[in-house]
Amino acid sequence: MADNTKPVVMARNLTKVFKDFWGRPRVKAVDDISFQINQGEVYGLLGPNGSGKSTTLKLLLGLLFPTKGQISILGKPVSHVAVKQRIGFLPEESYLYGYLSARETLEFYGKLFDLTAAQRKQRAEQLLDIVGLEKVASRPVREFSKGMARRLGLAQALINDPDLIFLDEPTSGLDPIGTRQIKDLISDLKQRGKTVLLCSHLLADVEDVCDRISILYGGKIKVEGKVSDLLQNHNTLQINMPDLKMSTIEKIKKVIMETENNPDISIEHPHDRLETFFLNVVEQAVKDKDETSGAQIHLAGKKEPEPQTADQNTAETTDTDLIKHLMDKE
Amino acid sequence: MKQVLAIAHKTVLKALHDKMFAGITLIFLIILPLLPLLLRGDGSVIGHLRLFISYSVNFSIFFLSLLAIFMACNSLYEEMFRKQMFLLATKPVRKWQIIAGHWLGTCIIVGTLLAGATVINYGGLRWIYSHQKSVLTEEQHTDIAQNFFSARKTALPDNPDIDSMVEESVLSFRKANPNDKTPAEELRETYRKRLFYKLYCIPVNFQKKWTVSGIKGVKGDVFNFRFKYYTSEMPPDGKINGKWVFGEAGVTEEHEVFTDKSPETYHTLTLPVSVISGDGTLQVKFTNQDNDMLTLIMPDKDNVEVLYESGIFVINYLKASLLIFCQIAALVAIGVLFSAFLSFPVACLMTLFFFGIGTMATHFVQMLSAPVVEEAHGHSHGHEADHEAVESIFDLVARKMVGSMIQVFPHFDTINPTRFLTDGRFIDSSTMIWGFGIILLLQGGTALILGTIILHRKELAKVTI
Ligand SMILES: Nc1ncnc2c1ncn2[C@@H]1O[C@H](COP(=O)(O)OP(=O)(O)OP(=O)(O)O)[C@@H](O)[C@H]1O
Ligand SMILES: [Mg+2]
């Protein structure tokens, strides 16, 4: 679990103002934000489009220079090569070399980390397997679909087995299985004591994997906190159990009516989430050994989707809904 | 180093997958072998060889330089434009390694093409020669062997320092005539003219002597002596008779040659090495024996020259390719520098500008350097009046500034090997040092360092306008 003593990422009063050609301030993309991520934590950065998530990430990675504020990554300024040795980054789009194959791409990045030839080969094969690209590893990346490129982007971010990983919308362009795998992968990384900073719009996933989140709006942090604390809804209850006889249900209804005196109850079968349904269909196809020229799918590591635990509404909400929801709670 | 090589390797792979590059290379590799067929020359075999080598070498330089500029500017620019730099910059790679990797990769690609061009051009030379070998006379064979397929060093006579001699004369005149009011410039002019007649004019039955020293490492039994003279009017038969004596009685063998060569062109004599003394000195005497009683003029500049075999043509030819490589590598460095902060087309234009200025640098420097002063050995007179024109301070300052700015540009014309190759001349070490030391290491290196600094300060994720 999270070791709260060691801050891995620290941002203090971070501000970024984009200026135009004449040096006049144009956009305040990040506005005086401070946060800290501890070792072993999975931290989620949420917010609507253009709220400054990617900009924050680029500031942390040294791709942009802050207008104001301090940053330290793994206890040092990010420009240190020693810091870069221990981080992984998946940008908002996978900026890969179209003329290299998937394997060559990983080979290239492996060399930059000074890995030996044997290490590079072993890591590359392992990662290609994890992201399901082993069958297409020799094809040039320019032929890849968006999701395939995304998978390779993720593999490159993990080539050095980083201690700190920055993921900017890792699931964008991925199919539900890929999304699921990324979720599992993040949980895996967390289990191994890695720190992850994640930007995403898929709240259901963020909710499942993140320890803490902060929600940006217009470059400012609106809410920050533990996911479990933020999402607990004290107004509704949900009872989960296998199917019941009609007569039992009637009895329960009666008991509730008598004791609570509230007519606002309904008892029905829970809906499968679309995710579960889609997973089942594809799972069947994989079992039937149907051919695909796209990404390979692994069933081995796939977990049964958990039953829905949280409030029915939050699971499928959009960003703005959630923000409104959370703000109302404050 | 691993990082630099990885980036270089990636740069090479990029080029190999580039259809445009493949097309351009193909055109180059098709045109090059056709050059010996397309060029004809003045009809002689040596003329054909000279024309071919100057065209093929200059074509290779021009083409490969353009390609180098294009590739260099594209390489780093595209990495940034396509945002692949986001990934590269977050890996444990230093900025100099990124710059060096792009430079090295581009140099490898263009260098490989240069190696190919070197082989093809050499094949062309050999083809021209062997194709026409059967029709050559023995004399023409020797001519080609000595004047083309050779690597000859050159030695010039020790020339007197006219300027200091003039100053000396003026000083002694002043001492002897303290009351004389003649302006210094007038005195100088008078003495200069006097010295000119004394040193450079050879009336009939007069003799002129030269001492050529520093003739070291002569290969073979013979060497060449090259000369050229002028007359104030053309001889009726177009010929001047004279007697040459090479060597010094008692020290070396003496060798006499009678010539009847025309003025205003170079003539070459082939002489035995036995006339050169052990310490590499050659004494030369010339007596004017002209039938038409004409006076000869042989000024310091381009009068006589000793040419002697000192190396092998192939080695010389390879050195020429190395010089071309120095130019290409420097251009690549400049291209990488500009693409670190400019867009592709602008970076290309800027590098082309360096290429253009560099190719004519010596010419520009000569044009701009120092006000035009009457040169002592000019044999056509009559425009002294023009030099009275007053140069304004502004003009002088502007000249100086532009002149010193041009010094910053790499002087590519200084290392152009054509002038050596067409005459079978040994590429001297000062030219090689200029190519490697000044152009490649100093100027190319400075460009790479500046590129590193710029990349270091650059906000990589900022959108470029
Ligand atoms: N290089 C840039 N130059 C100028 N403005 C920029 C630049 N990059 C981002 N911005 C602006 O900064 C703001 C924040 O952008 P950012 O990319 O950080 O948003 P985001 O939260 O990642 O959005 P999304 O969810 O769409 O990825 C936006 O208004 C954007 O227009
Ligand atoms: Mg973004």
mmCIF file of N, CA and C in Angstrom, chain B residues 7-101:
data_model
loop_
_atom_site.group_PDB
_atom_site.id
_atom_site.type_symbol
_atom_site.label_atom_id
_atom_site.label_comp_id
_atom_site.label_asym_id
_atom_site.label_seq_id
_atom_site.Cartn_x
_atom_site.Cartn_y
_atom_site.Cartn_z
ATOM 1 N N ILE B 7 20.409 6.787 -31.784
ATOM 2 C CA ILE B 7 19.714 7.853 -32.512
ATOM 3 C C ILE B 7 20.222 7.918 -33.952
ATOM 4 N N ALA B 8 21.527 7.740 -34.127
ATOM 5 C CA ALA B 8 22.103 7.734 -35.477
ATOM 6 C C ALA B 8 21.512 6.585 -36.294
ATOM 7 N N HIS B 9 21.448 5.437 -35.685
ATOM 8 C CA HIS B 9 20.903 4.252 -36.361
ATOM 9 C C HIS B 9 19.461 4.500 -36.800
ATOM 10 N N LYS B 10 18.695 5.086 -35.900
ATOM 11 C CA LYS B 10 17.304 5.401 -36.194
ATOM 12 C C LYS B 10 17.215 6.407 -37.352
ATOM 13 N N THR B 11 18.125 7.396 -37.342
ATOM 14 C CA THR B 11 18.146 8.391 -38.424
ATOM 15 C C THR B 11 18.435 7.722 -39.767
ATOM 16 N N VAL B 12 19.343 6.767 -39.751
ATOM 17 C CA VAL B 12 19.672 6.051 -40.983
ATOM 18 C C VAL B 12 18.455 5.245 -41.450
ATOM 19 N N LEU B 13 17.827 4.556 -40.515
ATOM 20 C CA LEU B 13 16.637 3.761 -40.881
ATOM 21 C C LEU B 13 15.559 4.646 -41.497
ATOM 22 N N LYS B 14 15.401 5.826 -40.926
ATOM 23 C CA LYS B 14 14.405 6.767 -41.447
ATOM 24 C C LYS B 14 14.687 7.086 -42.911
ATOM 25 N N ALA B 15 15.950 7.381 -43.198
ATOM 26 C CA ALA B 15 16.316 7.719 -44.580
ATOM 27 C C ALA B 15 16.057 6.531 -45.501
ATOM 28 N N LEU B 16 16.386 5.343 -45.019
ATOM 29 C CA LEU B 16 16.226 4.162 -45.865
ATOM 30 C C LEU B 16 14.749 3.888 -46.181
ATOM 31 N N HIS B 17 13.876 4.372 -45.329
ATOM 32 C CA HIS B 17 12.451 4.160 -45.582
ATOM 33 C C HIS B 17 11.807 5.328 -46.305
ATOM 34 N N ASP B 18 12.621 6.318 -46.632
ATOM 35 C CA ASP B 18 12.098 7.534 -47.244
ATOM 36 C C ASP B 18 12.120 7.395 -48.764
ATOM 37 N N LYS B 19 10.952 7.454 -49.375
ATOM 38 C CA LYS B 19 10.874 7.247 -50.825
ATOM 39 C C LYS B 19 11.547 8.386 -51.588
ATOM 40 N N MET B 20 11.390 9.596 -51.053
ATOM 41 C CA MET B 20 11.995 10.766 -51.692
ATOM 42 C C MET B 20 13.512 10.603 -51.739
ATOM 43 N N PHE B 21 14.068 10.186 -50.607
ATOM 44 C CA PHE B 21 15.513 9.974 -50.533
ATOM 45 C C PHE B 21 15.940 8.904 -51.529
ATOM 46 N N ALA B 22 15.165 7.827 -51.590
ATOM 47 C CA ALA B 22 15.484 6.738 -52.508
ATOM 48 C C ALA B 22 15.495 7.255 -53.947
ATOM 49 N N GLY B 23 14.500 8.081 -54.288
ATOM 50 C CA GLY B 23 14.410 8.619 -55.647
ATOM 51 C C GLY B 23 15.604 9.494 -55.989
ATOM 52 N N ILE B 24 15.930 10.397 -55.072
ATOM 53 C CA ILE B 24 17.047 11.322 -55.305
ATOM 54 C C ILE B 24 18.358 10.549 -55.456
ATOM 55 N N THR B 25 18.543 9.576 -54.580
ATOM 56 C CA THR B 25 19.755 8.761 -54.635
ATOM 57 C C THR B 25 19.863 8.029 -55.966
ATOM 58 N N LEU B 26 18.733 7.514 -56.402
ATOM 59 C CA LEU B 26 18.717 6.763 -57.649
ATOM 60 C C LEU B 26 19.137 7.666 -58.813
ATOM 61 N N ILE B 27 18.570 8.864 -58.851
ATOM 62 C CA ILE B 27 18.920 9.809 -59.918
ATOM 63 C C ILE B 27 20.425 10.082 -59.903
ATOM 64 N N PHE B 28 20.934 10.314 -58.704
ATOM 65 C CA PHE B 28 22.363 10.594 -58.548
ATOM 66 C C PHE B 28 23.201 9.435 -59.071
ATOM 67 N N LEU B 29 22.821 8.226 -58.659
ATOM 68 C CA LEU B 29 23.614 7.057 -59.028
ATOM 69 C C LEU B 29 23.454 6.702 -60.505
ATOM 70 N N ILE B 30 22.446 7.274 -61.161
ATOM 71 C CA ILE B 30 22.307 7.041 -62.606
ATOM 72 C C ILE B 30 23.119 8.087 -63.378
ATOM 73 N N ILE B 31 23.037 9.339 -62.952
ATOM 74 C CA ILE B 31 23.740 10.406 -63.664
ATOM 75 C C ILE B 31 25.254 10.213 -63.595
ATOM 76 N N LEU B 32 25.724 9.839 -62.394
ATOM 77 C CA LEU B 32 27.173 9.791 -62.167
ATOM 78 C C LEU B 32 27.914 8.889 -63.157
ATOM 79 N N PRO B 33 27.486 7.642 -63.358
ATOM 80 C CA PRO B 33 28.232 6.793 -64.305
ATOM 81 C C PRO B 33 28.077 7.250 -65.749
ATOM 82 N N LEU B 34 27.073 8.090 -66.016
ATOM 83 C CA LEU B 34 26.885 8.548 -67.400
ATOM 84 C C LEU B 34 27.795 9.717 -67.742
ATOM 85 N N LEU B 35 28.321 10.381 -66.713
ATOM 86 C CA LEU B 35 29.142 11.575 -66.957
ATOM 87 C C LEU B 35 30.305 11.344 -67.926
ATOM 88 N N PRO B 36 31.087 10.242 -67.786
ATOM 89 C CA PRO B 36 32.208 10.066 -68.735
ATOM 90 C C PRO B 36 31.735 9.962 -70.180
ATOM 91 N N LEU B 37 30.518 9.497 -70.371
ATOM 92 C CA LEU B 37 30.019 9.384 -71.747
ATOM 93 C C LEU B 37 29.543 10.731 -72.270
ATOM 94 N N LEU B 38 28.983 11.525 -71.344
ATOM 95 C CA LEU B 38 28.393 12.798 -71.769
ATOM 96 C C LEU B 38 29.450 13.853 -72.055
ATOM 97 N N LEU B 39 30.565 13.816 -71.289
ATOM 98 C CA LEU B 39 31.575 14.858 -71.427
ATOM 99 C C LEU B 39 32.610 14.444 -72.458
ATOM 100 N N ARG B 40 33.059 15.401 -73.257
ATOM 101 C CA ARG B 40 34.006 15.054 -74.313
ATOM 102 C C ARG B 40 35.338 15.798 -74.171
ATOM 103 N N GLY B 41 35.297 17.066 -73.830
ATOM 104 C CA GLY B 41 36.534 17.823 -73.667
ATOM 105 C C GLY B 41 37.086 18.330 -74.968
ATOM 106 N N ASP B 42 38.407 18.653 -74.972
ATOM 107 C CA ASP B 42 39.008 19.281 -76.143
ATOM 108 C C ASP B 42 39.503 18.255 -77.168
ATOM 109 N N GLY B 43 39.165 17.009 -76.964
ATOM 110 C CA GLY B 43 39.582 16.008 -77.929
ATOM 111 C C GLY B 43 40.739 15.161 -77.457
ATOM 112 N N SER B 44 41.617 15.753 -76.619
ATOM 113 C CA SER B 44 42.743 14.958 -76.114
ATOM 114 C C SER B 44 42.268 14.129 -74.935
ATOM 115 N N VAL B 45 43.000 13.043 -74.690
ATOM 116 C CA VAL B 45 42.599 12.161 -73.592
ATOM 117 C C VAL B 45 42.786 12.860 -72.247
ATOM 118 N N ILE B 46 43.909 13.571 -72.121
ATOM 119 C CA ILE B 46 44.149 14.236 -70.840
ATOM 120 C C ILE B 46 43.101 15.335 -70.611
ATOM 121 N N GLY B 47 42.694 15.966 -71.696
ATOM 122 C CA GLY B 47 41.646 16.978 -71.599
ATOM 123 C C GLY B 47 40.331 16.360 -71.145
ATOM 124 N N HIS B 48 40.061 15.203 -71.705
ATOM 125 C CA HIS B 48 38.852 14.475 -71.340
ATOM 126 C C HIS B 48 38.875 14.104 -69.856
ATOM 127 N N LEU B 49 40.015 13.589 -69.414
ATOM 128 C CA LEU B 49 40.164 13.203 -68.004
ATOM 129 C C LEU B 49 39.986 14.408 -67.087
ATOM 130 N N ARG B 50 40.624 15.523 -67.478
ATOM 131 C CA ARG B 50 40.538 16.733 -66.638
ATOM 132 C C ARG B 50 39.121 17.241 -66.558
ATOM 133 N N LEU B 51 38.465 17.286 -67.696
ATOM 134 C CA LEU B 51 37.097 17.770 -67.723
ATOM 135 C C LEU B 51 36.212 16.862 -66.876
ATOM 136 N N PHE B 52 36.411 15.554 -67.068
ATOM 137 C CA PHE B 52 35.586 14.604 -66.329
ATOM 138 C C PHE B 52 35.781 14.757 -64.825
ATOM 139 N N ILE B 53 37.037 14.814 -64.398
ATOM 140 C CA ILE B 53 37.240 14.844 -62.952
ATOM 141 C C ILE B 53 36.707 16.140 -62.358
ATOM 142 N N SER B 54 36.859 17.241 -63.082
ATOM 143 C CA SER B 54 36.364 18.469 -62.461
ATOM 144 C C SER B 54 34.839 18.493 -62.437
ATOM 145 N N TYR B 55 34.217 17.946 -63.478
ATOM 146 C CA TYR B 55 32.752 17.891 -63.470
ATOM 147 C C TYR B 55 32.238 16.907 -62.442
ATOM 148 N N SER B 56 32.804 15.694 -62.442
ATOM 149 C CA SER B 56 32.243 14.670 -61.567
ATOM 150 C C SER B 56 32.460 15.035 -60.101
ATOM 151 N N VAL B 57 33.639 15.569 -59.773
ATOM 152 C CA VAL B 57 33.899 15.936 -58.377
ATOM 153 C C VAL B 57 33.010 17.104 -57.971
ATOM 154 N N ASN B 58 32.926 18.108 -58.830
ATOM 155 C CA ASN B 58 32.101 19.257 -58.466
ATOM 156 C C ASN B 58 30.618 18.908 -58.430
ATOM 157 N N PHE B 59 30.212 18.037 -59.348
ATOM 158 C CA PHE B 59 28.819 17.591 -59.331
ATOM 159 C C PHE B 59 28.531 16.835 -58.036
ATOM 160 N N SER B 60 29.460 15.952 -57.652
ATOM 161 C CA SER B 60 29.267 15.195 -56.410
ATOM 162 C C SER B 60 29.207 16.136 -55.214
ATOM 163 N N ILE B 61 30.118 17.103 -55.187
ATOM 164 C CA ILE B 61 30.124 18.047 -54.063
ATOM 165 C C ILE B 61 28.795 18.782 -53.997
ATOM 166 N N PHE B 62 28.374 19.286 -55.130
ATOM 167 C CA PHE B 62 27.155 20.085 -55.182
ATOM 168 C C PHE B 62 25.940 19.248 -54.781
ATOM 169 N N PHE B 63 25.822 18.112 -55.418
ATOM 170 C CA PHE B 63 24.655 17.273 -55.180
ATOM 171 C C PHE B 63 24.613 16.762 -53.742
ATOM 172 N N LEU B 64 25.736 16.233 -53.281
ATOM 173 C CA LEU B 64 25.756 15.668 -51.928
ATOM 174 C C LEU B 64 25.605 16.756 -50.869
ATOM 175 N N SER B 65 26.109 17.954 -51.160
ATOM 176 C CA SER B 65 25.930 19.054 -50.205
ATOM 177 C C SER B 65 24.448 19.398 -50.081
ATOM 178 N N LEU B 66 23.776 19.476 -51.230
ATOM 179 C CA LEU B 66 22.347 19.776 -51.192
ATOM 180 C C LEU B 66 21.594 18.691 -50.433
ATOM 181 N N LEU B 67 21.952 17.453 -50.728
ATOM 182 C CA LEU B 67 21.288 16.336 -50.055
ATOM 183 C C LEU B 67 21.550 16.400 -48.553
ATOM 184 N N ALA B 68 22.809 16.691 -48.198
ATOM 185 C CA ALA B 68 23.177 16.775 -46.775
ATOM 186 C C ALA B 68 22.366 17.863 -46.086
ATOM 187 N N ILE B 69 22.223 19.004 -46.743
ATOM 188 C CA ILE B 69 21.475 20.112 -46.152
ATOM 189 C C ILE B 69 20.027 19.694 -45.939
ATOM 190 N N PHE B 70 19.461 19.101 -46.964
ATOM 191 C CA PHE B 70 18.066 18.676 -46.922
ATOM 192 C C PHE B 70 17.844 17.657 -45.805
ATOM 193 N N MET B 71 18.704 16.653 -45.771
ATOM 194 C CA MET B 71 18.521 15.582 -44.783
ATOM 195 C C MET B 71 18.751 16.099 -43.369
ATOM 196 N N ALA B 72 19.782 16.922 -43.216
ATOM 197 C CA ALA B 72 20.125 17.417 -41.876
ATOM 198 C C ALA B 72 18.994 18.270 -41.321
ATOM 199 N N CYS B 73 18.457 19.141 -42.172
ATOM 200 C CA CYS B 73 17.398 20.029 -41.685
ATOM 201 C C CYS B 73 16.125 19.251 -41.402
ATOM 202 N N ASN B 74 15.897 18.205 -42.184
ATOM 203 C CA ASN B 74 14.679 17.437 -42.019
ATOM 204 C C ASN B 74 14.719 16.581 -40.760
ATOM 205 N N SER B 75 15.873 16.028 -40.495
ATOM 206 C CA SER B 75 16.010 15.014 -39.455
ATOM 207 C C SER B 75 15.533 15.494 -38.083
ATOM 208 N N LEU B 76 16.157 16.535 -37.572
ATOM 209 C CA LEU B 76 15.822 17.011 -36.229
ATOM 210 C C LEU B 76 14.465 17.709 -36.235
ATOM 211 N N TYR B 77 14.206 18.436 -37.326
ATOM 212 C CA TYR B 77 12.954 19.185 -37.398
ATOM 213 C C TYR B 77 11.763 18.242 -37.299
ATOM 214 N N GLU B 78 11.839 17.150 -38.050
ATOM 215 C CA GLU B 78 10.696 16.250 -38.071
ATOM 216 C C GLU B 78 10.490 15.591 -36.720
ATOM 217 N N GLU B 79 11.579 15.275 -36.055
ATOM 218 C CA GLU B 79 11.502 14.691 -34.718
ATOM 219 C C GLU B 79 10.704 15.604 -33.788
ATOM 220 N N MET B 80 10.902 16.918 -33.962
ATOM 221 C CA MET B 80 10.191 17.863 -33.104
ATOM 222 C C MET B 80 8.776 18.092 -33.616
ATOM 223 N N PHE B 81 8.672 18.237 -34.931
ATOM 224 C CA PHE B 81 7.378 18.525 -35.541
ATOM 225 C C PHE B 81 6.384 17.400 -35.260
ATOM 226 N N ARG B 82 6.839 16.171 -35.356
ATOM 227 C CA ARG B 82 5.973 15.020 -35.103
ATOM 228 C C ARG B 82 5.894 14.674 -33.625
ATOM 229 N N LYS B 83 6.507 15.503 -32.804
ATOM 230 C CA LYS B 83 6.460 15.376 -31.343
ATOM 231 C C LYS B 83 7.085 14.089 -30.822
ATOM 232 N N GLN B 84 7.845 13.405 -31.679
ATOM 233 C CA GLN B 84 8.560 12.230 -31.198
ATOM 234 C C GLN B 84 9.587 12.662 -30.164
ATOM 235 N N MET B 85 9.923 13.943 -30.223
ATOM 236 C CA MET B 85 10.866 14.509 -29.269
ATOM 237 C C MET B 85 10.330 14.434 -27.836
ATOM 238 N N PHE B 86 8.991 14.443 -27.688
ATOM 239 C CA PHE B 86 8.411 14.331 -26.346
ATOM 240 C C PHE B 86 8.923 13.069 -25.661
ATOM 241 N N LEU B 87 8.969 12.004 -26.428
ATOM 242 C CA LEU B 87 9.426 10.746 -25.842
ATOM 243 C C LEU B 87 10.934 10.765 -25.641
ATOM 244 N N LEU B 88 11.621 11.201 -26.687
ATOM 245 C CA LEU B 88 13.088 11.202 -26.639
ATOM 246 C C LEU B 88 13.585 12.050 -25.470
ATOM 247 N N ALA B 89 12.936 13.194 -25.255
ATOM 248 C CA ALA B 89 13.412 14.121 -24.233
ATOM 249 C C ALA B 89 13.102 13.637 -22.823
ATOM 250 N N THR B 90 12.187 12.658 -22.707
ATOM 251 C CA THR B 90 11.917 12.158 -21.356
ATOM 252 C C THR B 90 12.679 10.864 -21.085
ATOM 253 N N LYS B 91 13.501 10.453 -22.052
ATOM 254 C CA LYS B 91 14.384 9.301 -21.827
ATOM 255 C C LYS B 91 15.715 9.823 -21.297
ATOM 256 N N PRO B 92 16.500 8.957 -20.681
ATOM 257 C CA PRO B 92 17.782 9.434 -20.141
ATOM 258 C C PRO B 92 18.794 9.721 -21.246
ATOM 259 N N VAL B 93 18.509 10.718 -22.033
ATOM 260 C CA VAL B 93 19.370 11.101 -23.148
ATOM 261 C C VAL B 93 19.715 12.564 -22.962
ATOM 262 N N ARG B 94 20.979 12.891 -23.099
ATOM 263 C CA ARG B 94 21.354 14.299 -22.981
ATOM 264 C C ARG B 94 21.134 14.994 -24.311
ATOM 265 N N LYS B 95 20.976 16.319 -24.233
ATOM 266 C CA LYS B 95 20.661 17.066 -25.448
ATOM 267 C C LYS B 95 21.784 16.946 -26.478
ATOM 268 N N TRP B 96 23.017 16.918 -26.015
ATOM 269 C CA TRP B 96 24.113 16.815 -26.987
ATOM 270 C C TRP B 96 24.068 15.474 -27.695
ATOM 271 N N GLN B 97 23.548 14.472 -26.995
ATOM 272 C CA GLN B 97 23.477 13.157 -27.635
ATOM 273 C C GLN B 97 22.421 13.147 -28.733
ATOM 274 N N ILE B 98 21.358 13.883 -28.510
ATOM 275 C CA ILE B 98 20.327 13.983 -29.544
ATOM 276 C C ILE B 98 20.910 14.676 -30.776
ATOM 277 N N ILE B 99 21.574 15.805 -30.535
ATOM 278 C CA ILE B 99 22.185 16.563 -31.637
ATOM 279 C C ILE B 99 23.230 15.704 -32.349
ATOM 280 N N ALA B 100 24.109 15.099 -31.564
ATOM 281 C CA ALA B 100 25.188 14.295 -32.161
ATOM 282 C C ALA B 100 24.625 13.101 -32.923
ATOM 283 N N GLY B 101 23.567 12.499 -32.390
ATOM 284 C CA GLY B 101 22.967 11.353 -33.058
ATOM 285 C C GLY B 101 22.413 11.713 -34.425
#
